[in-house]
mmCIF file of C-alpha atoms (C1' of nucleotides) in Angstrom:
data_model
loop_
_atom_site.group_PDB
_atom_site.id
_atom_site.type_symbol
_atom_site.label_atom_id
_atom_site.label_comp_id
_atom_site.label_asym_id
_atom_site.label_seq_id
_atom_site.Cartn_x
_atom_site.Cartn_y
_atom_site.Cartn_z
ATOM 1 C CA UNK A 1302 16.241 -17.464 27.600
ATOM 2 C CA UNK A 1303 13.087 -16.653 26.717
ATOM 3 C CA UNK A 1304 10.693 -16.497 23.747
ATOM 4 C CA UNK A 1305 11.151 -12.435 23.605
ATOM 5 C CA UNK A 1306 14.998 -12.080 22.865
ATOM 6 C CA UNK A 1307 14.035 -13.725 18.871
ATOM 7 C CA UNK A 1308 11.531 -10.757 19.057
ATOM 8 C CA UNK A 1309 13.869 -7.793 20.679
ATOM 9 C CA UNK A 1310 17.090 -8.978 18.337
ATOM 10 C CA UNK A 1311 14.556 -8.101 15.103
ATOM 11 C CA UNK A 1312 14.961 -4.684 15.191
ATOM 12 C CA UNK A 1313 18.169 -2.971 14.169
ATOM 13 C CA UNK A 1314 18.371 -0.135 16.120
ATOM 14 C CA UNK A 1315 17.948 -2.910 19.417
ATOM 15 C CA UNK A 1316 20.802 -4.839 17.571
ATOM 16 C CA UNK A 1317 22.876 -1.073 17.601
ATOM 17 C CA UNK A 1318 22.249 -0.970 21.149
ATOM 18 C CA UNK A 1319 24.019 -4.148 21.941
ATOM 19 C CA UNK A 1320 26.622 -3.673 20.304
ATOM 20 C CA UNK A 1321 27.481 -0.270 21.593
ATOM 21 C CA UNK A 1322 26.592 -1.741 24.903
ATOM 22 C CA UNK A 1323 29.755 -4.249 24.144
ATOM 23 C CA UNK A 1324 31.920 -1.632 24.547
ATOM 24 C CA UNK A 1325 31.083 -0.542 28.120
ATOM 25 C CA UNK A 1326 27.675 0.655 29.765
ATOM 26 C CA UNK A 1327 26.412 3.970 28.918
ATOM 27 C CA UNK A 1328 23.579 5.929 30.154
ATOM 28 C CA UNK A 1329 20.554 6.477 28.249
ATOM 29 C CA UNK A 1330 21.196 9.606 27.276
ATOM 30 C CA UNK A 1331 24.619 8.906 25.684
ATOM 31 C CA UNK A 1332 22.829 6.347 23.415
ATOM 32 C CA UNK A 1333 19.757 8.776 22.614
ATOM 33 C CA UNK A 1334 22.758 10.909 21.058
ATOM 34 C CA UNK A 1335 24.039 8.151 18.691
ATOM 35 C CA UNK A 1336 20.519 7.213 16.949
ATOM 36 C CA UNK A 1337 18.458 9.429 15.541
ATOM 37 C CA UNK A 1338 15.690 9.060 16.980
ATOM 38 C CA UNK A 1339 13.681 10.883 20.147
ATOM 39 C CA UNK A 1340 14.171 9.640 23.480
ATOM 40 C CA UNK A 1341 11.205 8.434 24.362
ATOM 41 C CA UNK A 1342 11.458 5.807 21.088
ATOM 42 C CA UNK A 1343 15.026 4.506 22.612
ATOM 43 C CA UNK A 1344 13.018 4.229 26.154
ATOM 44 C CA UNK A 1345 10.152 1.955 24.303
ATOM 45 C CA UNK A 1346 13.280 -0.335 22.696
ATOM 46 C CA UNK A 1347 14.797 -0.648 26.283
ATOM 47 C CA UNK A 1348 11.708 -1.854 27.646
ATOM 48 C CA UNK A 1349 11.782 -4.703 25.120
ATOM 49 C CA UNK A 1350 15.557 -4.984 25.512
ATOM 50 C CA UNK A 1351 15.086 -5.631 29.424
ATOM 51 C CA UNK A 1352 11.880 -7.750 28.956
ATOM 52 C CA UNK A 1353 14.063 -9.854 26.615
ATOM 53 C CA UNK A 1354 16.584 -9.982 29.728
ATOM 54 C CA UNK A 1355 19.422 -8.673 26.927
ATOM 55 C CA UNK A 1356 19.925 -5.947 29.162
ATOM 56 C CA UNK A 1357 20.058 -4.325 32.798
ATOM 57 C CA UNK A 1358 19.845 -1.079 34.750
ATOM 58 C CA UNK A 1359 20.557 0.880 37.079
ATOM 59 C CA UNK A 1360 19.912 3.760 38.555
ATOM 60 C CA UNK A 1361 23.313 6.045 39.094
ATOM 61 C CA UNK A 1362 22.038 9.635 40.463
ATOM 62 C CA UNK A 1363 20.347 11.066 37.939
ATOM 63 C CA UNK A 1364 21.456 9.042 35.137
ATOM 64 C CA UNK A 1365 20.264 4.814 34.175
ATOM 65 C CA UNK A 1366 22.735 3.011 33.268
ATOM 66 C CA UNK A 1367 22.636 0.371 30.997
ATOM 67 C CA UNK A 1368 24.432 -2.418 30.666
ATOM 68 C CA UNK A 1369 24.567 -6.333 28.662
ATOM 69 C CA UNK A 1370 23.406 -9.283 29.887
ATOM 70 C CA UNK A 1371 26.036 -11.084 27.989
ATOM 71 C CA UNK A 1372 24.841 -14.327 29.478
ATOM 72 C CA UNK A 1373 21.640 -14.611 27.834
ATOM 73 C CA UNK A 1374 23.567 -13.354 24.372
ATOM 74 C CA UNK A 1375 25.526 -16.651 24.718
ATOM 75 C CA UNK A 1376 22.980 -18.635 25.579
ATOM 76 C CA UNK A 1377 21.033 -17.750 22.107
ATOM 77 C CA UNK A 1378 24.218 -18.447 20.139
ATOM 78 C CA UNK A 1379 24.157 -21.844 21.904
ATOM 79 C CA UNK A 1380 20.697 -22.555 21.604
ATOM 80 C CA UNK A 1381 20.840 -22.263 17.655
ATOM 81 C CA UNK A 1382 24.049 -23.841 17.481
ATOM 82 C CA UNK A 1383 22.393 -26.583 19.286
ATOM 83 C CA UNK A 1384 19.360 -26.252 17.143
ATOM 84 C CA UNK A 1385 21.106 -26.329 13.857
ATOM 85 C CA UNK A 1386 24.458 -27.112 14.219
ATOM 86 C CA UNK A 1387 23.989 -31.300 14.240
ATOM 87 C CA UNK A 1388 21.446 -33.064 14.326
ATOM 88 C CA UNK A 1389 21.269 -34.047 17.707
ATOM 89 C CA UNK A 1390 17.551 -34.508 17.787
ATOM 90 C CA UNK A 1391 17.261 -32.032 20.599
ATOM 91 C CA UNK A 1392 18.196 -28.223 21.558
ATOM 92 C CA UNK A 1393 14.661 -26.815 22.586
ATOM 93 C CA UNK A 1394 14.346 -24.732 25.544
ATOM 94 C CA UNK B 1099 23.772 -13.316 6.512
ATOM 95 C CA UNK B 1100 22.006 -10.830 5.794
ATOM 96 C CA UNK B 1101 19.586 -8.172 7.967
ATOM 97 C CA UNK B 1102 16.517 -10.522 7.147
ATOM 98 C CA UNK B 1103 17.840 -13.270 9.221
ATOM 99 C CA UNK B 1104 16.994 -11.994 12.682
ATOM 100 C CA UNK B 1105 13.154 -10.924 11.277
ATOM 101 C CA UNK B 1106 12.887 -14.397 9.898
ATOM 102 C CA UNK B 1107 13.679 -15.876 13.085
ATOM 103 C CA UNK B 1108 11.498 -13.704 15.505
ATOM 104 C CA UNK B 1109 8.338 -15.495 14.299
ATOM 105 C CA UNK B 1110 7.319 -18.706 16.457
ATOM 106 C CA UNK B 1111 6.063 -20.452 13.547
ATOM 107 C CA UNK B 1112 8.761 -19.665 11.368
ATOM 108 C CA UNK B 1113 11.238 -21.233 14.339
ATOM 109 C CA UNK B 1114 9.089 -24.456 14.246
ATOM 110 C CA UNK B 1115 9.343 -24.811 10.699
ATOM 111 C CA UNK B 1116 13.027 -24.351 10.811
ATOM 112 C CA UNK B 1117 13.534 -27.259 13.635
ATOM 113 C CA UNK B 1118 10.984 -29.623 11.791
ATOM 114 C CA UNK B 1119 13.544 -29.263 9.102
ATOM 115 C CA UNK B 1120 16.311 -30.362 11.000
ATOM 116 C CA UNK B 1121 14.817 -34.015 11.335
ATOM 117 C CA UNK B 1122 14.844 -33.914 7.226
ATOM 118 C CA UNK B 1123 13.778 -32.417 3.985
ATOM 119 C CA UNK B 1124 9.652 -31.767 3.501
ATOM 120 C CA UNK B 1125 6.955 -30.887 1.127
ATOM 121 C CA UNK B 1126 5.297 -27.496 1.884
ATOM 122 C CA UNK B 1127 2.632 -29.973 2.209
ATOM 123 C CA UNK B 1128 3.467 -32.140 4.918
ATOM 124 C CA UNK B 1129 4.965 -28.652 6.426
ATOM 125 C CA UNK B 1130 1.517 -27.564 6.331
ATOM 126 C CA UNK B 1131 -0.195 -30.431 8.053
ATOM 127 C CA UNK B 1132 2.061 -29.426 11.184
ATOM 128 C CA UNK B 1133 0.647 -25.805 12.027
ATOM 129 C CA UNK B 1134 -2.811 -24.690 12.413
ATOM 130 C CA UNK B 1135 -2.984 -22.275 10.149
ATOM 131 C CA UNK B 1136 -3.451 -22.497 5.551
ATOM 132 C CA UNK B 1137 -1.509 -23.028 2.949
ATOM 133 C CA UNK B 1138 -1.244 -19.622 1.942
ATOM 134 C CA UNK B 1139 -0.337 -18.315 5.548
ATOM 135 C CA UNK B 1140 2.703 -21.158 5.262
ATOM 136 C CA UNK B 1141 3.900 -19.870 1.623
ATOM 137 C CA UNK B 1142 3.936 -16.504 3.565
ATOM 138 C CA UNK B 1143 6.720 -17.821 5.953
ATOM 139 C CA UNK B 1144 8.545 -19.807 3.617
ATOM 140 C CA UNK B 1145 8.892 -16.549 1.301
ATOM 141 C CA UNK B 1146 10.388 -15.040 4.171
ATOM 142 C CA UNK B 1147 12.844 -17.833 5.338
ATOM 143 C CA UNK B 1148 13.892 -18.013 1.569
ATOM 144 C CA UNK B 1149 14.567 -14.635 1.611
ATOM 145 C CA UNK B 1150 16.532 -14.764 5.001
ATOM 146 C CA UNK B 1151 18.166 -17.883 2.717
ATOM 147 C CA UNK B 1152 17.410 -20.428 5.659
ATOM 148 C CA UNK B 1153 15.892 -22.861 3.527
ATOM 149 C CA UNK B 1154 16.338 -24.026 0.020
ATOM 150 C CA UNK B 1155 13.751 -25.162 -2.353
ATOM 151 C CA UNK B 1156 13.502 -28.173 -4.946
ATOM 152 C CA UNK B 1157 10.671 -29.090 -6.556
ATOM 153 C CA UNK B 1158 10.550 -32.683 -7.112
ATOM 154 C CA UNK B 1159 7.671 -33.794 -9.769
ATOM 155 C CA UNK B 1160 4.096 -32.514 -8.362
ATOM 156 C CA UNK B 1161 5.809 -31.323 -4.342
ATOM 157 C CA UNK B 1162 8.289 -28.643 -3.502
ATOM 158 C CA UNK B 1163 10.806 -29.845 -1.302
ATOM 159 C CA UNK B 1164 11.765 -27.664 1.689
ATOM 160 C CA UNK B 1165 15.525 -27.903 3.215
ATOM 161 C CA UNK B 1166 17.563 -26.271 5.800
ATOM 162 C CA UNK B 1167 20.410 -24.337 4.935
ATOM 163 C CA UNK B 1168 22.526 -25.416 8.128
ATOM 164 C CA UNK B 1169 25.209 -23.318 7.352
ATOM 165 C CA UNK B 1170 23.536 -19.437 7.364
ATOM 166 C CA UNK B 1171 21.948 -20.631 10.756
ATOM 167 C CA UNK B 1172 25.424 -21.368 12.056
ATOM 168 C CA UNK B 1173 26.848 -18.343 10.846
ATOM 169 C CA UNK B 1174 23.963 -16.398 12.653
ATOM 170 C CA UNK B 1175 25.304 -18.536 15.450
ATOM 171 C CA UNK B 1176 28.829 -17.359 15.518
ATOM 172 C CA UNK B 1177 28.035 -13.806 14.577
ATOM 173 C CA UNK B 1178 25.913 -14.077 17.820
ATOM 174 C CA UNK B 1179 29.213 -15.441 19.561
ATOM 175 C CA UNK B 1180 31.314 -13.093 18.459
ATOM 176 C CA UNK B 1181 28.946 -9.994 19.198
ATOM 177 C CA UNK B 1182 28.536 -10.933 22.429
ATOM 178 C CA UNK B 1183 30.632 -14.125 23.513
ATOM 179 C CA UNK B 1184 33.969 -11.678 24.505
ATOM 180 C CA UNK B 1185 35.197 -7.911 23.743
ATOM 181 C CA UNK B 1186 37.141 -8.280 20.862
ATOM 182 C CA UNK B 1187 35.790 -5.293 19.426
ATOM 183 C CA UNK B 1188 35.244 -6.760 16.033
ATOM 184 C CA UNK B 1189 32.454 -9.039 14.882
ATOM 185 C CA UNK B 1190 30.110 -7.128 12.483
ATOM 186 C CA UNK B 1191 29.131 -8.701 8.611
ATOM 187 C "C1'" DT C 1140 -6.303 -31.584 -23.756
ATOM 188 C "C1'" DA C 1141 -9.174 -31.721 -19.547
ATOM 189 C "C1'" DA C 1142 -9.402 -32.636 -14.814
ATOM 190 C "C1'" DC C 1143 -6.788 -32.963 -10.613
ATOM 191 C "C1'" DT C 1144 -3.281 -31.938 -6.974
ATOM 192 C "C1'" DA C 1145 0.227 -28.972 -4.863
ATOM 193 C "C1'" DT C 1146 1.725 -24.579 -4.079
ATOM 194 C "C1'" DT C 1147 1.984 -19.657 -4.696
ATOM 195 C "C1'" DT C 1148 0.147 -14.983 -5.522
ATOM 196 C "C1'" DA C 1149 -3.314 -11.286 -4.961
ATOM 197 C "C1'" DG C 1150 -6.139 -8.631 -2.165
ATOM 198 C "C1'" DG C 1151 -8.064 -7.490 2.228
ATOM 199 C "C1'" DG C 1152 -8.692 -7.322 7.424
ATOM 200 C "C1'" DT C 1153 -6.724 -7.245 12.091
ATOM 201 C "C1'" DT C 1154 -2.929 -7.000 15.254
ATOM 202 C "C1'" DT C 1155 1.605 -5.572 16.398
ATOM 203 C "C1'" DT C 1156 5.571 -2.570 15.937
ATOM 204 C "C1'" DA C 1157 8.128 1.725 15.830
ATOM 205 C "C1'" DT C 1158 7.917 6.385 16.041
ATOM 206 C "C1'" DC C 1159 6.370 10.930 17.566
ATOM 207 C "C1'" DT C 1160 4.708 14.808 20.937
ATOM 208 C "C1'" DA C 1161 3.170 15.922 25.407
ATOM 209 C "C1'" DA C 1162 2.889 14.909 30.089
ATOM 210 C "C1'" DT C 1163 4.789 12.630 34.123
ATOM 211 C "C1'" DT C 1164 8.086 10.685 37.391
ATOM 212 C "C1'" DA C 1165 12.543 10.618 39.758
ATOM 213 C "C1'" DC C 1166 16.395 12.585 41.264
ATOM 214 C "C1'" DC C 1167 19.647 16.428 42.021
ATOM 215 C "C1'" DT C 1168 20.991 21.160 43.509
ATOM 216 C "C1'" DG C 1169 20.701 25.966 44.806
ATOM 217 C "C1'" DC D 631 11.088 23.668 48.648
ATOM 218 C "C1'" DA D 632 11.522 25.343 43.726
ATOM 219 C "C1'" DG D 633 13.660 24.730 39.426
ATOM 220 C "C1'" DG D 634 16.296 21.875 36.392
ATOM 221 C "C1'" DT D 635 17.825 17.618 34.070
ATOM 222 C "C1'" DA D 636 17.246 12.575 32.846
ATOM 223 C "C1'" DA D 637 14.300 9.196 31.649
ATOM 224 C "C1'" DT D 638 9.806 7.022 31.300
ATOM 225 C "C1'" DT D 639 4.818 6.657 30.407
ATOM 226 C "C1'" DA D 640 0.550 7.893 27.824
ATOM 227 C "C1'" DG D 641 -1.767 8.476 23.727
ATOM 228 C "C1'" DA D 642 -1.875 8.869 18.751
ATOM 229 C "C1'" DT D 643 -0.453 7.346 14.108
ATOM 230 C "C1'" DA D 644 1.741 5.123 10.086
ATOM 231 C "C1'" DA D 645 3.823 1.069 8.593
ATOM 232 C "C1'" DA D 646 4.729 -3.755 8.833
ATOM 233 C "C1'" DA D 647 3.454 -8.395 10.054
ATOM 234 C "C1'" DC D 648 0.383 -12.242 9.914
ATOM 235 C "C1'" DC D 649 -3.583 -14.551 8.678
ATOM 236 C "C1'" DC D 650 -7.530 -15.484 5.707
ATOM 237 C "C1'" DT D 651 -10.287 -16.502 1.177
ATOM 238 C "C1'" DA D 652 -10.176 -16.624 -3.662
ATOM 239 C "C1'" DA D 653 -7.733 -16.910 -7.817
ATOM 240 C "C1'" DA D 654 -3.741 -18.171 -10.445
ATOM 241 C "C1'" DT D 655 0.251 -21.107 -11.660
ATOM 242 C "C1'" DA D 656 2.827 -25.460 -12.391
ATOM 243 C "C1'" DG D 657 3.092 -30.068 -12.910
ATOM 244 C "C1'" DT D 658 0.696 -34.766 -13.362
ATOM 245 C "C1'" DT D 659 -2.263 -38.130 -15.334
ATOM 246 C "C1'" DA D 660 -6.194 -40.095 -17.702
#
DNA sequence: TAACTATTTAGGGTTTTATCTAATTACCTG
DNA sequence: CAGGTAATTAGATAAAACCCTAAATAGTTA
Protein backbone atom coordinates (compact mmCIF):
# COMPACT_ATOMS: atom_id res chain seq x y z
CA UNK A 1 0.00 0.00 0.00
CA UNK A 2 1.37 2.90 -1.05
CA UNK A 3 1.63 6.62 -0.24
CA UNK A 4 -1.01 7.46 -3.24
CA UNK A 5 -4.24 5.56 -2.03
CA UNK A 6 -4.43 8.61 1.17
CA UNK A 7 -4.24 10.87 -1.99
CA UNK A 8 -6.81 8.94 -4.55
CA UNK A 9 -9.45 8.20 -1.43
CA UNK A 10 -9.60 12.38 -1.08
CA UNK A 11 -11.75 12.92 -3.72
CA UNK A 12 -15.41 11.99 -3.61
CA UNK A 13 -16.26 11.19 -6.86
CA UNK A 14 -12.95 8.41 -6.57
CA UNK A 15 -14.70 7.37 -3.24
CA UNK A 16 -18.24 6.95 -5.65
CA UNK A 17 -16.27 4.86 -7.83
CA UNK A 18 -15.39 2.33 -5.25
CA UNK A 19 -18.21 1.91 -4.00
CA UNK A 20 -20.13 1.30 -7.15
CA UNK A 21 -17.21 -0.85 -8.04
CA UNK A 22 -18.37 -3.02 -4.75
CA UNK A 23 -21.17 -4.06 -6.43
CA UNK A 24 -19.59 -5.78 -9.47
CA UNK A 25 -17.14 -4.41 -12.27
CA UNK A 26 -18.48 -2.13 -14.79
CA UNK A 27 -17.03 -0.66 -17.80
CA UNK A 28 -16.07 2.82 -18.06
CA UNK A 29 -18.69 3.89 -19.82
CA UNK A 30 -21.41 2.60 -17.44
CA UNK A 31 -19.74 4.73 -14.69
CA UNK A 32 -19.30 7.94 -17.04
CA UNK A 33 -23.29 7.62 -17.03
CA UNK A 34 -23.70 7.76 -13.20
CA UNK A 35 -21.49 11.07 -12.51
CA UNK A 36 -21.91 13.98 -14.08
CA UNK A 37 -19.12 14.68 -15.35
CA UNK A 38 -17.32 14.21 -19.08
CA UNK A 39 -15.48 11.20 -19.77
CA UNK A 40 -12.34 12.21 -20.13
CA UNK A 41 -12.51 13.70 -16.20
CA UNK A 42 -13.61 9.95 -15.00
CA UNK A 43 -10.47 8.67 -17.27
CA UNK A 44 -8.02 11.29 -15.28
CA UNK A 45 -9.65 9.80 -11.71
CA UNK A 46 -8.94 6.17 -12.98
CA UNK A 47 -5.50 6.92 -13.64
CA UNK A 48 -5.09 7.94 -10.00
CA UNK A 49 -7.40 5.12 -8.92
CA UNK A 50 -4.97 2.48 -10.67
CA UNK A 51 -1.75 4.37 -9.65
CA UNK A 52 -3.15 4.07 -6.09
CA UNK A 53 -3.46 0.17 -6.97
CA UNK A 54 -7.43 0.64 -5.68
CA UNK A 55 -8.30 -0.59 -8.91
CA UNK A 56 -7.68 -2.85 -12.13
CA UNK A 57 -8.46 -3.27 -15.82
CA UNK A 58 -9.02 -4.89 -18.43
CA UNK A 59 -9.51 -4.78 -21.69
CA UNK A 60 -12.93 -6.81 -22.83
CA UNK A 61 -13.42 -6.03 -26.77
CA UNK A 62 -14.16 -2.77 -27.01
CA UNK A 63 -15.06 -2.02 -23.57
CA UNK A 64 -12.30 -1.63 -20.05
CA UNK A 65 -13.43 -3.06 -17.43
CA UNK A 66 -12.90 -2.06 -14.14
CA UNK A 67 -12.75 -3.71 -11.25
CA UNK A 68 -11.56 -3.37 -7.02
CA UNK A 69 -8.56 -4.23 -5.69
CA UNK A 70 -10.24 -5.07 -2.49
CA UNK A 71 -6.94 -6.17 -1.07
CA UNK A 72 -5.27 -2.98 -0.86
CA UNK A 73 -8.86 -1.45 0.58
CA UNK A 74 -8.24 -3.82 3.55
CA UNK A 75 -4.97 -3.28 3.93
CA UNK A 76 -5.65 0.70 4.57
CA UNK A 77 -8.37 -0.17 7.09
CA UNK A 78 -5.65 -2.25 8.79
CA UNK A 79 -2.96 0.05 8.54
CA UNK A 80 -4.98 2.84 10.50
CA UNK A 81 -6.43 0.46 12.75
CA UNK A 82 -2.94 -0.44 13.47
CA UNK A 83 -1.95 3.15 13.51
CA UNK A 84 -4.60 4.33 15.85
CA UNK A 85 -6.35 1.68 17.22
CA UNK A 86 -3.68 0.90 20.39
CA UNK A 87 -0.88 2.05 21.02
CA UNK A 88 1.30 -0.49 19.91
CA UNK A 89 4.20 1.78 19.18
CA UNK A 90 4.28 0.60 15.61
CA UNK A 91 1.93 0.27 12.34
CA UNK A 92 4.08 2.22 9.67
CA UNK A 93 4.46 0.85 6.33
CA UNK B 1 -16.99 11.12 10.31
CA UNK B 2 -17.45 13.43 8.24
CA UNK B 3 -16.27 14.14 4.27
CA UNK B 4 -13.18 16.14 5.71
CA UNK B 5 -11.65 13.10 7.13
CA UNK B 6 -10.22 11.51 4.00
CA UNK B 7 -8.75 15.30 2.83
CA UNK B 8 -7.25 15.57 6.25
CA UNK B 9 -5.56 12.41 5.91
CA UNK B 10 -4.16 12.67 2.26
CA UNK B 11 -1.49 15.14 3.44
CA UNK B 12 1.98 13.45 4.52
CA UNK B 13 2.53 15.90 7.13
CA UNK B 14 -0.77 15.88 8.45
CA UNK B 15 -0.31 11.75 8.77
CA UNK B 16 2.95 12.40 10.77
CA UNK B 17 1.39 14.67 13.05
CA UNK B 18 -1.39 12.29 13.66
CA UNK B 19 1.13 9.21 14.57
CA UNK B 20 3.41 11.59 16.72
CA UNK B 21 0.22 11.91 18.62
CA UNK B 22 -0.26 8.47 19.24
CA UNK B 23 2.97 8.28 21.52
CA UNK B 24 1.06 11.21 23.68
CA UNK B 25 -0.47 14.60 23.96
CA UNK B 26 1.84 17.81 22.54
CA UNK B 27 2.18 21.49 22.38
CA UNK B 28 1.80 22.90 18.82
CA UNK B 29 5.19 23.78 19.84
CA UNK B 30 7.02 20.76 20.32
CA UNK B 31 4.70 19.59 17.17
CA UNK B 32 6.46 22.20 15.38
CA UNK B 33 10.03 21.36 16.23
CA UNK B 34 9.28 17.91 14.37
CA UNK B 35 8.63 19.16 10.65
CA UNK B 36 10.61 21.44 8.58
CA UNK B 37 8.37 23.78 7.86
CA UNK B 38 6.78 27.30 10.40
CA UNK B 39 4.55 27.74 12.78
CA UNK B 40 2.02 29.15 10.71
CA UNK B 41 2.26 26.33 7.98
CA UNK B 42 1.59 23.81 11.24
CA UNK B 43 -1.59 25.95 12.54
CA UNK B 44 -2.62 25.40 8.83
CA UNK B 45 -2.78 21.54 9.36
CA UNK B 46 -3.99 21.50 12.71
CA UNK B 47 -7.08 23.75 11.50
CA UNK B 48 -7.69 21.12 9.17
CA UNK B 49 -7.34 17.97 11.43
CA UNK B 50 -9.65 19.91 13.92
CA UNK B 51 -11.99 20.30 11.42
CA UNK B 52 -11.78 16.57 10.23
CA UNK B 53 -12.21 16.33 14.40
CA UNK B 54 -8.95 14.09 14.60
CA UNK B 55 -7.48 15.97 17.25
CA UNK B 56 -8.71 17.88 20.21
CA UNK B 57 -7.32 20.97 21.66
CA UNK B 58 -6.62 22.21 25.38
CA UNK B 59 -4.84 24.98 26.18
CA UNK B 60 -3.01 24.54 29.29
CA UNK B 61 -1.55 28.03 30.80
CA UNK B 62 0.87 29.70 28.01
CA UNK B 63 0.79 26.02 25.37
CA UNK B 64 -2.06 24.48 23.50
CA UNK B 65 -2.18 20.96 23.96
CA UNK B 66 -2.73 18.76 20.88
CA UNK B 67 -4.55 15.15 21.30
CA UNK B 68 -5.74 12.39 19.18
CA UNK B 69 -9.20 11.64 18.93
CA UNK B 70 -8.65 7.71 18.65
CA UNK B 71 -12.05 7.04 18.17
CA UNK B 72 -13.03 9.11 14.62
CA UNK B 73 -9.74 7.44 13.27
CA UNK B 74 -11.19 4.05 14.13
CA UNK B 75 -14.41 4.74 12.80
CA UNK B 76 -12.67 5.85 9.46
CA UNK B 77 -11.17 2.43 10.01
CA UNK B 78 -14.26 0.38 10.04
CA UNK B 79 -16.11 2.47 7.52
CA UNK B 80 -13.02 1.49 5.37
CA UNK B 81 -13.80 -2.26 6.44
CA UNK B 82 -17.07 -2.26 5.77
CA UNK B 83 -16.81 -0.44 2.25
CA UNK B 84 -14.56 -2.71 1.12
CA UNK B 85 -13.77 -5.67 3.65
CA UNK B 86 -17.03 -7.94 2.12
CA UNK B 87 -20.32 -7.24 -0.10
CA UNK B 88 -22.77 -6.55 2.31
CA UNK B 89 -24.12 -3.89 0.35
CA UNK B 90 -24.43 -1.49 3.19
CA UNK B 91 -21.72 0.58 4.83
CA UNK B 92 -22.21 4.30 3.96
CA UNK B 93 -22.38 7.30 7.04
C1' DT C 1 0.77 47.69 32.71
C1' DA C 2 4.74 46.55 29.72
C1' DA C 3 7.52 43.10 27.80
C1' DC C 4 7.74 38.31 26.52
C1' DT C 5 6.33 33.69 24.72
C1' DA C 6 3.16 30.64 22.22
C1' DT C 7 0.02 30.23 18.74
C1' DT C 8 -3.18 31.75 15.26
C1' DT C 9 -4.87 34.73 11.50
C1' DA C 10 -4.25 37.54 7.29
C1' DG C 11 -2.50 38.08 2.88
C1' DG C 12 0.17 36.51 -0.96
C1' DG C 13 2.83 33.27 -4.09
C1' DT C 14 3.49 28.68 -6.13
C1' DT C 15 2.10 24.01 -6.97
C1' DT C 16 -1.36 20.59 -7.45
C1' DT C 17 -6.02 19.08 -8.45
C1' DA C 18 -10.25 18.58 -11.06
C1' DT C 19 -12.60 19.76 -14.92
C1' DC C 20 -13.37 20.84 -19.78
C1' DT C 21 -12.86 20.52 -25.14
C1' DA C 22 -10.41 18.64 -28.89
C1' DA C 23 -7.56 15.23 -30.71
C1' DT C 24 -5.83 10.54 -30.57
C1' DT C 25 -5.60 5.56 -29.87
C1' DA C 26 -7.63 0.94 -29.85
C1' DC C 27 -10.75 -2.16 -31.13
C1' DC C 28 -14.84 -3.84 -33.67
C1' DT C 29 -17.75 -4.58 -37.83
C1' DG C 30 -19.65 -4.08 -42.42
C1' DC D 1 -9.92 -1.11 -45.41
C1' DA D 2 -13.35 2.54 -43.93
C1' DG D 3 -16.42 4.04 -40.51
C1' DG D 4 -18.03 3.74 -35.86
C1' DT D 5 -17.77 3.31 -30.80
C1' DA D 6 -15.10 3.27 -26.31
C1' DA D 7 -11.68 5.19 -23.82
C1' DT D 8 -7.48 7.83 -23.18
C1' DT D 9 -4.18 11.64 -23.82
C1' DA D 10 -3.03 16.59 -24.60
C1' DG D 11 -3.55 21.17 -23.48
C1' DA D 12 -5.91 24.88 -21.12
C1' DT D 13 -8.13 26.86 -16.99
C1' DA D 14 -10.22 27.72 -12.43
C1' DA D 15 -10.09 26.38 -7.83
C1' DA D 16 -7.93 24.39 -3.89
C1' DA D 17 -3.91 23.17 -1.24
C1' DC D 18 0.32 24.30 1.01
C1' DC D 19 3.84 27.19 2.38
C1' DC D 20 5.80 31.65 3.62
C1' DT D 21 6.28 36.42 6.11
C1' DA D 22 4.11 39.75 8.87
C1' DA D 23 0.71 41.04 12.04
C1' DA D 24 -2.56 39.97 15.59
C1' DT D 25 -4.26 37.47 19.70
C1' DA D 26 -3.97 35.19 24.27
C1' DG D 27 -1.82 34.21 28.27
C1' DT D 28 2.27 34.91 31.55
C1' DT D 29 5.34 37.39 34.44
C1' DA D 30 8.14 41.15 36.17
Amino acid sequence: MNQRVFKALADPTRRAILKRLRSGSCTAGELGTLFPIRGASLSYHFNILKGAELVRTERRGMHIVYSLNTTVMEEVATVLMEMFGQSTDEGES
